[in-house]
Structure formats: C-alpha cells, structure tokens
Tab-separated table of C-alpha atoms in Angstrom:
chain	number	residue	atom	x	y	z
A	128	UNK	CA	34.457	40.087	55.247
A	129	UNK	CA	31.513	38.095	54.035
A	130	UNK	CA	31.022	36.504	50.600
A	131	UNK	CA	27.594	35.587	49.227
A	132	UNK	CA	27.048	33.674	45.859
A	133	UNK	CA	23.627	34.014	44.332
A	134	UNK	CA	23.452	32.239	40.885
A	135	UNK	CA	26.164	33.647	38.590
A	136	UNK	CA	26.867	36.560	40.889
A	137	UNK	CA	29.237	36.900	43.838
A	138	UNK	CA	28.755	39.643	46.498
A	139	UNK	CA	31.427	40.676	49.023
A	140	UNK	CA	30.894	43.034	51.860
A	141	UNK	CA	32.208	43.873	55.365
A	142	UNK	CA	30.268	43.851	58.609
A	143	UNK	CA	30.864	44.773	62.167
A	144	UNK	CA	28.379	42.628	64.084
A	145	UNK	CA	25.655	40.037	63.442
A	146	UNK	CA	22.869	42.643	63.115
A	147	UNK	CA	24.946	44.565	60.474
A	148	UNK	CA	25.504	41.205	58.573
A	149	UNK	CA	21.743	40.522	58.565
A	150	UNK	CA	21.018	44.011	57.234
A	151	UNK	CA	23.678	43.635	54.540
A	152	UNK	CA	22.437	40.281	53.491
A	153	UNK	CA	18.820	41.624	53.083
A	154	UNK	CA	20.046	44.592	50.991
A	155	UNK	CA	22.180	42.358	48.896
A	156	UNK	CA	19.229	39.967	48.136
A	157	UNK	CA	17.018	42.895	47.145
A	158	UNK	CA	19.690	44.316	44.938
A	159	UNK	CA	20.229	40.946	43.363
A	160	UNK	CA	16.520	40.639	42.478
A	161	UNK	CA	16.640	44.059	40.882
A	162	UNK	CA	19.668	43.028	38.806
A	163	UNK	CA	17.938	39.804	37.622
A	164	UNK	CA	14.818	41.772	36.579
A	165	UNK	CA	16.994	44.128	34.500
A	166	UNK	CA	18.882	41.338	33.149
A	167	UNK	CA	15.615	39.670	31.953
A	168	UNK	CA	14.498	42.951	30.251
A	169	UNK	CA	17.959	43.103	28.483
A	170	UNK	CA	17.778	39.499	27.336
A	171	UNK	CA	14.260	39.973	26.039
A	172	UNK	CA	15.189	43.015	24.009
A	173	UNK	CA	18.397	41.381	22.879
A	174	UNK	CA	16.545	38.191	21.753
A	175	UNK	CA	14.056	40.314	19.873
A	176	UNK	CA	16.954	41.986	18.129
A	177	UNK	CA	18.588	38.692	17.240
A	178	UNK	CA	15.202	37.347	15.912
A	179	UNK	CA	14.831	40.315	13.690
A	180	UNK	CA	18.366	39.938	12.376
A	181	UNK	CA	17.660	36.318	11.471
A	182	UNK	CA	14.336	37.345	9.818
A	183	UNK	CA	16.116	39.933	7.806
A	184	UNK	CA	18.824	37.459	6.885
A	185	UNK	CA	16.163	34.964	5.932
A	186	UNK	CA	14.377	37.458	3.691
A	187	UNK	CA	17.702	38.180	2.131
A	188	UNK	CA	18.491	34.458	1.622
A	189	UNK	CA	15.052	33.876	0.109
A	190	UNK	CA	15.554	36.568	-2.543
A	191	UNK	CA	18.827	35.023	-3.575
A	192	UNK	CA	17.880	31.422	-3.135
A	193	UNK	CA	20.036	28.883	-4.843
A	194	UNK	CA	19.460	25.115	-5.100
A	195	UNK	CA	22.204	24.521	-2.536
A	196	UNK	CA	20.301	26.806	-0.031
A	197	UNK	CA	16.979	25.232	-1.026
A	198	UNK	CA	18.337	21.837	-0.299
A	199	UNK	CA	19.218	22.811	3.375
A	200	UNK	CA	15.780	24.358	3.928
A	201	UNK	CA	13.850	21.475	2.205
A	202	UNK	CA	15.718	18.691	4.199
A	203	UNK	CA	15.191	20.480	7.492
A	204	UNK	CA	11.483	20.864	6.621
A	205	UNK	CA	11.116	17.171	5.901
A	206	UNK	CA	12.936	16.151	9.082
A	207	UNK	CA	10.675	18.449	11.085
A	208	UNK	CA	7.651	17.081	9.407
A	209	UNK	CA	8.794	13.464	10.138
A	210	UNK	CA	9.371	14.319	13.818
A	211	UNK	CA	6.032	15.980	14.221
A	212	UNK	CA	4.059	13.093	12.744
A	213	UNK	CA	6.261	10.216	14.273
A	214	UNK	CA	6.806	8.774	10.854
A	215	UNK	CA	9.940	7.133	9.676
A	216	UNK	CA	11.696	8.306	6.428
A	217	UNK	CA	14.241	5.739	5.096
A	218	UNK	CA	17.734	6.796	4.447
A	219	UNK	CA	17.238	5.942	0.845
A	220	UNK	CA	14.770	8.848	0.604
A	221	UNK	CA	17.227	11.356	1.902
A	222	UNK	CA	19.850	9.832	-0.555
A	223	UNK	CA	17.460	10.221	-3.459
A	224	UNK	CA	16.799	13.864	-2.517
A	225	UNK	CA	20.529	14.484	-2.334
A	226	UNK	CA	21.207	12.788	-5.704
A	227	UNK	CA	18.736	15.112	-7.476
A	228	UNK	CA	19.948	18.148	-5.669
A	229	UNK	CA	23.555	17.353	-6.583
A	230	UNK	CA	22.484	17.344	-10.269
A	231	UNK	CA	20.655	20.672	-9.847
A	232	UNK	CA	23.653	22.210	-8.189
A	233	UNK	CA	25.930	20.956	-10.771
A	234	UNK	CA	23.825	22.236	-13.704
A	235	UNK	CA	22.495	25.637	-12.224
A	236	UNK	CA	25.492	26.357	-9.949
A	237	UNK	CA	24.623	29.635	-8.016
A	238	UNK	CA	21.796	30.612	-10.209
A	239	UNK	CA	18.784	32.139	-8.321
A	240	UNK	CA	15.834	29.604	-8.451
A	241	UNK	CA	13.387	32.558	-8.548
A	242	UNK	CA	14.602	33.318	-12.087
A	243	UNK	CA	14.778	29.845	-13.475
A	244	UNK	CA	12.231	29.527	-16.338
A	245	UNK	CA	10.339	26.651	-17.841
A	246	UNK	CA	12.766	26.563	-20.696
A	247	UNK	CA	15.656	26.206	-18.308
A	248	UNK	CA	14.089	23.293	-16.532
A	249	UNK	CA	13.367	21.702	-19.918
A	250	UNK	CA	17.013	22.128	-20.749
A	251	UNK	CA	18.021	20.580	-17.451
A	252	UNK	CA	15.905	17.531	-18.411
A	253	UNK	CA	17.747	17.267	-21.764
A	254	UNK	CA	21.050	17.677	-19.972
A	255	UNK	CA	20.261	14.598	-17.854
A	256	UNK	CA	19.508	12.643	-20.972
A	257	UNK	CA	22.343	13.929	-23.307
A	258	UNK	CA	25.104	14.690	-20.849
A	259	UNK	CA	24.484	12.324	-17.899
A	260	UNK	CA	23.100	9.506	-20.252
A	261	UNK	CA	20.252	8.569	-17.840
A	262	UNK	CA	17.351	6.418	-18.853
A	263	UNK	CA	14.018	8.066	-19.429
A	264	UNK	CA	12.777	6.511	-16.355
A	265	UNK	CA	15.543	7.878	-14.173
A	266	UNK	CA	14.980	11.297	-15.631
A	267	UNK	CA	11.318	11.296	-14.924
A	268	UNK	CA	12.149	10.298	-11.397
A	269	UNK	CA	14.538	13.250	-10.977
A	270	UNK	CA	12.082	15.632	-12.536
A	271	UNK	CA	9.320	14.546	-10.106
A	272	UNK	CA	11.761	15.427	-7.255
A	273	UNK	CA	12.605	18.790	-8.884
A	274	UNK	CA	8.857	19.484	-9.016
A	275	UNK	CA	8.516	18.581	-5.355
A	276	UNK	CA	11.276	20.880	-4.340
A	277	UNK	CA	9.870	23.792	-6.294
A	278	UNK	CA	6.403	23.122	-4.804
A	279	UNK	CA	8.030	23.472	-1.348
A	280	UNK	CA	9.525	26.793	-2.412
A	281	UNK	CA	6.241	27.952	-3.672
A	282	UNK	CA	3.936	26.679	-0.984
A	283	UNK	CA	6.078	26.960	2.085
A	284	UNK	CA	8.763	29.601	1.419
A	285	UNK	CA	6.534	31.736	-0.809
A	286	UNK	CA	9.468	32.757	-3.048
A	287	UNK	CA	8.029	31.729	-6.417
A	288	UNK	CA	4.493	32.181	-7.791
A	289	UNK	CA	4.438	29.249	-10.211
A	290	UNK	CA	6.095	25.832	-10.265
A	291	UNK	CA	7.746	25.811	-13.718
A	292	UNK	CA	9.238	22.347	-13.207
A	293	UNK	CA	5.666	20.911	-13.145
A	294	UNK	CA	5.156	22.098	-16.749
A	295	UNK	CA	8.005	19.939	-18.116
A	296	UNK	CA	6.486	16.833	-19.724
A	297	UNK	CA	7.588	13.300	-18.813
A	298	UNK	CA	9.637	11.366	-21.257
A	299	UNK	CA	8.129	8.203	-22.683
A	300	UNK	CA	9.300	5.145	-20.837
A	301	UNK	CA	9.734	1.921	-22.750
A	302	UNK	CA	7.459	-0.769	-21.279
A	303	UNK	CA	9.571	-3.564	-19.688
A	304	UNK	CA	8.112	-6.924	-20.024
A	305	UNK	CA	8.685	-8.637	-16.652
A	306	UNK	CA	9.931	-12.242	-16.928
A	307	UNK	CA	9.279	-15.011	-14.440
A	308	UNK	CA	11.902	-17.557	-13.534
A	309	UNK	CA	11.975	-20.507	-15.849
A	310	UNK	CA	12.031	-24.011	-14.375
A	311	UNK	CA	15.735	-24.032	-15.360
A	312	UNK	CA	16.277	-20.816	-13.393
A	313	UNK	CA	14.615	-22.179	-10.321
A	314	UNK	CA	16.635	-25.471	-10.528
A	315	UNK	CA	19.804	-23.567	-10.965
A	316	UNK	CA	19.065	-21.308	-8.005
A	317	UNK	CA	18.220	-24.257	-5.597
A	318	UNK	CA	21.139	-26.380	-6.943
A	319	UNK	CA	23.688	-23.628	-6.556
A	320	UNK	CA	26.221	-23.855	-3.755
A	321	UNK	CA	24.922	-20.919	-1.854
A	322	UNK	CA	25.252	-20.814	1.990
A	323	UNK	CA	22.385	-22.399	3.812
A	324	UNK	CA	21.437	-18.869	5.078
A	325	UNK	CA	21.033	-17.387	1.542
A	326	UNK	CA	19.486	-20.497	0.096
A	327	UNK	CA	16.778	-20.755	2.898
A	328	UNK	CA	15.940	-17.059	2.228
A	329	UNK	CA	15.322	-17.851	-1.469
A	330	UNK	CA	13.175	-20.824	-0.438
A	331	UNK	CA	11.005	-18.777	1.872
A	332	UNK	CA	10.485	-16.108	-0.840
A	333	UNK	CA	9.616	-18.776	-3.424
A	334	UNK	CA	7.243	-20.605	-1.123
A	335	UNK	CA	5.455	-17.725	0.435
A	336	UNK	CA	5.065	-14.907	-2.113
A	337	UNK	CA	6.419	-12.357	0.377
A	338	UNK	CA	8.137	-9.203	-0.567
A	339	UNK	CA	11.750	-9.114	0.614
A	340	UNK	CA	10.925	-6.225	2.753
A	341	UNK	CA	8.137	-8.246	4.528
A	342	UNK	CA	10.494	-11.097	5.143
A	343	UNK	CA	13.113	-8.611	6.436
A	344	UNK	CA	10.611	-7.241	9.043
A	345	UNK	CA	9.458	-10.619	10.339
A	346	UNK	CA	10.125	-11.392	14.007
A	347	UNK	CA	9.996	-14.701	15.819
A	348	UNK	CA	6.604	-13.500	17.286
A	349	UNK	CA	5.255	-13.410	13.724
A	350	UNK	CA	5.512	-17.152	13.336
A	351	UNK	CA	2.202	-18.337	14.734
A	352	UNK	CA	-0.062	-21.381	14.824
A	353	UNK	CA	-3.849	-21.408	14.721
A	354	UNK	CA	-6.427	-23.625	16.472
A	355	UNK	CA	-5.920	-26.431	13.702
A	356	UNK	CA	-2.134	-26.420	14.340
A	357	UNK	CA	-1.487	-24.753	10.973
A	358	UNK	CA	1.640	-22.553	11.158
A	359	UNK	CA	1.524	-19.270	9.367
A	360	UNK	CA	3.447	-16.038	8.911
A	361	UNK	CA	1.543	-13.208	10.413
A	362	UNK	CA	2.191	-10.008	8.613
A	363	UNK	CA	0.715	-7.079	10.406
A	364	UNK	CA	3.230	-4.274	9.760
A	365	UNK	CA	2.286	-3.574	6.152
A	366	UNK	CA	1.523	-0.024	4.740
A	367	UNK	CA	-1.931	-1.043	3.605
A	368	UNK	CA	-4.774	-3.183	4.971
A	369	UNK	CA	-4.414	-5.717	2.160
A	370	UNK	CA	-0.795	-6.080	2.981
A	371	UNK	CA	-1.647	-7.188	6.542
A	372	UNK	CA	-2.411	-10.903	6.088
A	373	UNK	CA	-1.716	-14.492	7.317
A	374	UNK	CA	0.313	-16.771	4.917
A	375	UNK	CA	0.334	-20.451	5.747
A	376	UNK	CA	3.790	-21.816	5.870
A	377	UNK	CA	4.559	-24.189	2.903
A	378	UNK	CA	4.965	-27.791	4.004
A	379	UNK	CA	8.423	-27.970	2.296
A	380	UNK	CA	9.872	-25.147	4.330
A	381	UNK	CA	8.070	-25.493	7.649
A	382	UNK	CA	10.788	-27.249	9.584
A	383	UNK	CA	13.440	-24.884	8.288
A	384	UNK	CA	11.383	-21.867	9.219
A	385	UNK	CA	10.710	-23.137	12.770
A	386	UNK	CA	14.454	-23.507	13.183
A	387	UNK	CA	15.355	-20.066	11.866
A	388	UNK	CA	15.958	-16.936	13.938
A	389	UNK	CA	14.036	-13.882	13.069
A	390	UNK	CA	14.725	-11.039	12.199
A	391	UNK	CA	16.574	-12.630	9.416
A	392	UNK	CA	19.220	-9.845	9.162
A	393	UNK	CA	20.852	-7.138	11.365
A	394	UNK	CA	21.757	-5.023	8.282
A	395	UNK	CA	19.658	-2.149	6.918
A	396	UNK	CA	16.875	-3.221	4.544
A	397	UNK	CA	18.827	-1.567	1.708
A	398	UNK	CA	22.013	-3.468	2.483
A	399	UNK	CA	20.136	-6.715	2.987
A	400	UNK	CA	18.341	-6.303	-0.353
A	401	UNK	CA	21.693	-5.557	-2.125
A	402	UNK	CA	23.215	-8.672	-0.490
A	403	UNK	CA	20.477	-10.974	-1.750
A	404	UNK	CA	20.635	-9.464	-5.273
A	405	UNK	CA	24.418	-10.142	-5.376
A	406	UNK	CA	23.710	-13.730	-4.433
A	407	UNK	CA	20.934	-14.075	-6.986
A	408	UNK	CA	23.042	-12.625	-9.734
A	409	UNK	CA	25.589	-15.463	-9.304
A	410	UNK	CA	23.066	-17.605	-11.079
A	411	UNK	CA	20.683	-15.233	-12.893
A	412	UNK	CA	21.759	-12.657	-15.529
A	413	UNK	CA	21.583	-9.264	-13.854
A	414	UNK	CA	20.834	-7.634	-17.263
A	415	UNK	CA	17.499	-9.461	-17.466
A	416	UNK	CA	14.350	-8.121	-15.918
A	417	UNK	CA	14.431	-10.938	-13.256
A	418	UNK	CA	15.007	-9.807	-9.613
A	419	UNK	CA	14.342	-10.814	-5.951
A	420	UNK	CA	10.643	-9.795	-6.680
A	421	UNK	CA	10.485	-12.394	-9.316
A	422	UNK	CA	10.096	-15.106	-6.602
A	423	UNK	CA	6.834	-13.477	-5.798
A	424	UNK	CA	5.680	-13.363	-9.410
A	425	UNK	CA	6.544	-17.112	-9.753
A	426	UNK	CA	4.627	-17.933	-6.591
A	427	UNK	CA	1.563	-16.078	-7.601
A	428	UNK	CA	1.634	-17.649	-11.114
A	429	UNK	CA	1.849	-21.161	-9.500
A	430	UNK	CA	-1.081	-20.547	-7.234
A	431	UNK	CA	-3.260	-19.182	-10.097
A	432	UNK	CA	-2.399	-22.082	-12.468
A	433	UNK	CA	-3.167	-24.646	-9.693
A	434	UNK	CA	-6.395	-22.933	-8.607
A	435	UNK	CA	-7.751	-20.630	-11.225
A	436	UNK	CA	-11.200	-20.711	-9.516
A	437	UNK	CA	-9.846	-19.365	-6.299
A	438	UNK	CA	-8.466	-15.894	-7.355
A	439	UNK	CA	-9.982	-14.040	-4.335
A	440	UNK	CA	-8.267	-16.448	-1.932
A	441	UNK	CA	-5.014	-16.119	-3.851
A	442	UNK	CA	-5.321	-12.316	-3.638
A	443	UNK	CA	-5.725	-12.537	-0.011
A	444	UNK	CA	-2.697	-14.753	0.404
A	445	UNK	CA	-0.511	-12.284	-1.547
A	446	UNK	CA	-1.874	-9.057	-0.197
A	447	UNK	CA	-3.669	-7.850	-3.231
A	448	UNK	CA	-6.858	-5.848	-3.393
A	449	UNK	CA	-10.028	-7.900	-4.049
A	450	UNK	CA	-12.135	-4.967	-5.104
A	451	UNK	CA	-15.604	-4.717	-3.539
A	452	UNK	CA	-15.543	-8.307	-2.496
A	453	UNK	CA	-12.730	-7.421	-0.083
A	454	UNK	CA	-15.104	-5.269	1.875
A	455	UNK	CA	-17.525	-8.258	2.466
A	456	UNK	CA	-14.658	-10.563	3.315
A	457	UNK	CA	-12.977	-8.267	5.799
A	458	UNK	CA	-16.304	-7.161	7.453
A	459	UNK	CA	-18.063	-10.374	7.755
A	460	UNK	CA	-15.840	-13.431	6.928
A	461	UNK	CA	-12.689	-12.015	8.589
A	462	UNK	CA	-10.649	-13.572	5.913
A	463	UNK	CA	-10.686	-17.001	4.209
A	464	UNK	CA	-10.193	-20.265	5.968
A	465	UNK	CA	-6.587	-21.024	6.837
A	466	UNK	CA	-7.065	-24.615	5.473
A	467	UNK	CA	-8.196	-23.413	2.193
A	468	UNK	CA	-5.294	-20.993	2.054
A	469	UNK	CA	-2.770	-23.791	3.006
A	470	UNK	CA	-4.056	-26.091	0.353
A	471	UNK	CA	-3.143	-23.388	-2.247
A	472	UNK	CA	0.120	-22.569	-0.811
A	473	UNK	CA	1.129	-26.207	-0.462
A	474	UNK	CA	0.293	-26.806	-4.075
A	475	UNK	CA	3.292	-24.665	-5.182
A	476	UNK	CA	5.885	-27.130	-6.522
A	477	UNK	CA	9.065	-26.154	-8.280
A	478	UNK	CA	10.367	-29.564	-8.838
C-alpha cells in the first residue's frame, strides 16, 4: 500500500513491485493534473456566478438606496481614494461625515434617496434649525456635506440624475468679530499657575505666530541655526508653499525652546488642541471669540504695529500670501534676510 499527497489531495494505491509503483505514480500524477484543470474551470465559472450575484445585488441595493447604505459606500469610496493617492484623512473628517449621516438617517429613516426632492432637503435644513437648534453656520456645514454625499451618488453610483441638495440655499451667518487678547488677558495667562508645560506652549504660540497644528508637528530636527547663529523654527510640512517658512526664535523663549523636547505631544492633534483649549479657558471666557488662534492674531498685530513699513516681511514670517511680490521673492531672493525677520520677531513684547 502506498500513499501519495499532492496539495489538498491524498491518493492511496497498492503495488506488487517497484516497476508497478513507478507506473502507478505516473498515472496518479497525470490524473491529479486533470483534476486540477477541471477544478480551475469550476472555480472560474463559480466565481463568475458569484460576481454576477453581487452585481445583481448591487443593482438592487442602488434602486433602494437609503442614507444608511449610502454612508457605507461613501466611506468605502473615500478610504479607497485615500489609499490610492497615499493621502492622509484625519479622523475628524470621518467623524464629521458620520455626524451628518446620523442626522440624515434620523430624519429620513429608510426613505429611498432616489425619491428625496428639493423640498424634502429644504425641510431637513429647517429641521436642523428648529428641532436640533443648530446655528446657521453648523447647518450650512451639514448641508455642504449632504451635497457632497449626493454628488457621490450622482457621479459615482449613477443612481440620481440631479443633486437636489445643491439647490438648497445657505442660511445667513452672523459675522463674528474676532477679538484679540487684551493686555490684561495676556498678563492673566502668563501669571496663571499653569504647569510649565502648558505655559511654555502658550509662550511659543504668542512669540512665534505659529498655528497650534504647526507647533504640534514640530520635531527636534525643525529647530535649526543659520550661518549667523540665528536659531529658527523650520516649517516645511505645511499644506501650502506660503506655509513653509523659517521663523526666527524670539529671544525671550530661545533658552526654553532649546531645552524642550519635540514633538510636543504624543496625543492626537485633536486631543492636544482640546487639552490646550481647556487650559486657556481657565483664564479666558470660553463664550468669547478668543481661542488658541488668538495668540497668532496678537503676534501679527504686534509685528505690524512695530513695523508697519515691513508688511511683506511680516507676511513671510506668518505664512501669508504676498501677492505678485511673493513670486519675485521666492524665485530670486529666496526669502527675506533672517536678521530682518528676527528684528521684527524680537520686537514683540507683551509686558
């Protein structure tokens, strides 16, 4: 008795002598090859049947598409697009999509999106205002997402001919006048009994004009020194060309920065931002328009008030567009002299 295992198959046969064994082995291998060929044909046909079943199921789903089903397909599409382009989509974006989809599912329930009219989307907008008591700004944000979801249904899924959500007009948003920190605010912030960690973060923001996301993304390698021994923050991970810039480190925070470990936090950017806001609101009224970003506004105001004739340099320090002059500076001058920029940065004084 002889047993031969080929892949997932086991063959058992008897033989009388060695020659008989060789013959049986040859026959078995030939038979195994035929079995594999037939198996491959079967799998091919079976896969084709399964694919057709899925296609039929997809067609059925598309005809009866609810917002719950659209959410699954939309998020899958976004994730696939992100993977293909090697981009990074923040968790906050997915949460924002989910938030709007939850409101759509709550309002429309199992209603077929193919049948949802302009009047129904307008009623949904009014529901967000009257029932959920959202601000006009929040409602406009949700409606922009709704239009995005419907555009995906129209363009990618081909299940609607027109995007009725796009026709819904935006609500008028009250203009919010942004306030800067007063001198008293600044004094209260720097006199408050924060931990050194939190107080130093506020000091860096106040003396550099960086956005909190830019500070969050700093590494130790981004603290550099030029040929004139001027230390600077080297920002080169910004979304725009103007955002990539070199900010001289203010004389009042230099020693502290050189003794600080970067990255500044191991938390997510969202968690880090919330943490710093909680700290700030220990001193500043959270119902005011003042926020972490206000440090940047104060810094820019100080720079402009001290050097009103050097707006272009101040724009470069803070990563703002300089219009047509920016082209000349970037192409030929390669940015303003670090000494000029440091003079402006060091002039910022909150005492």
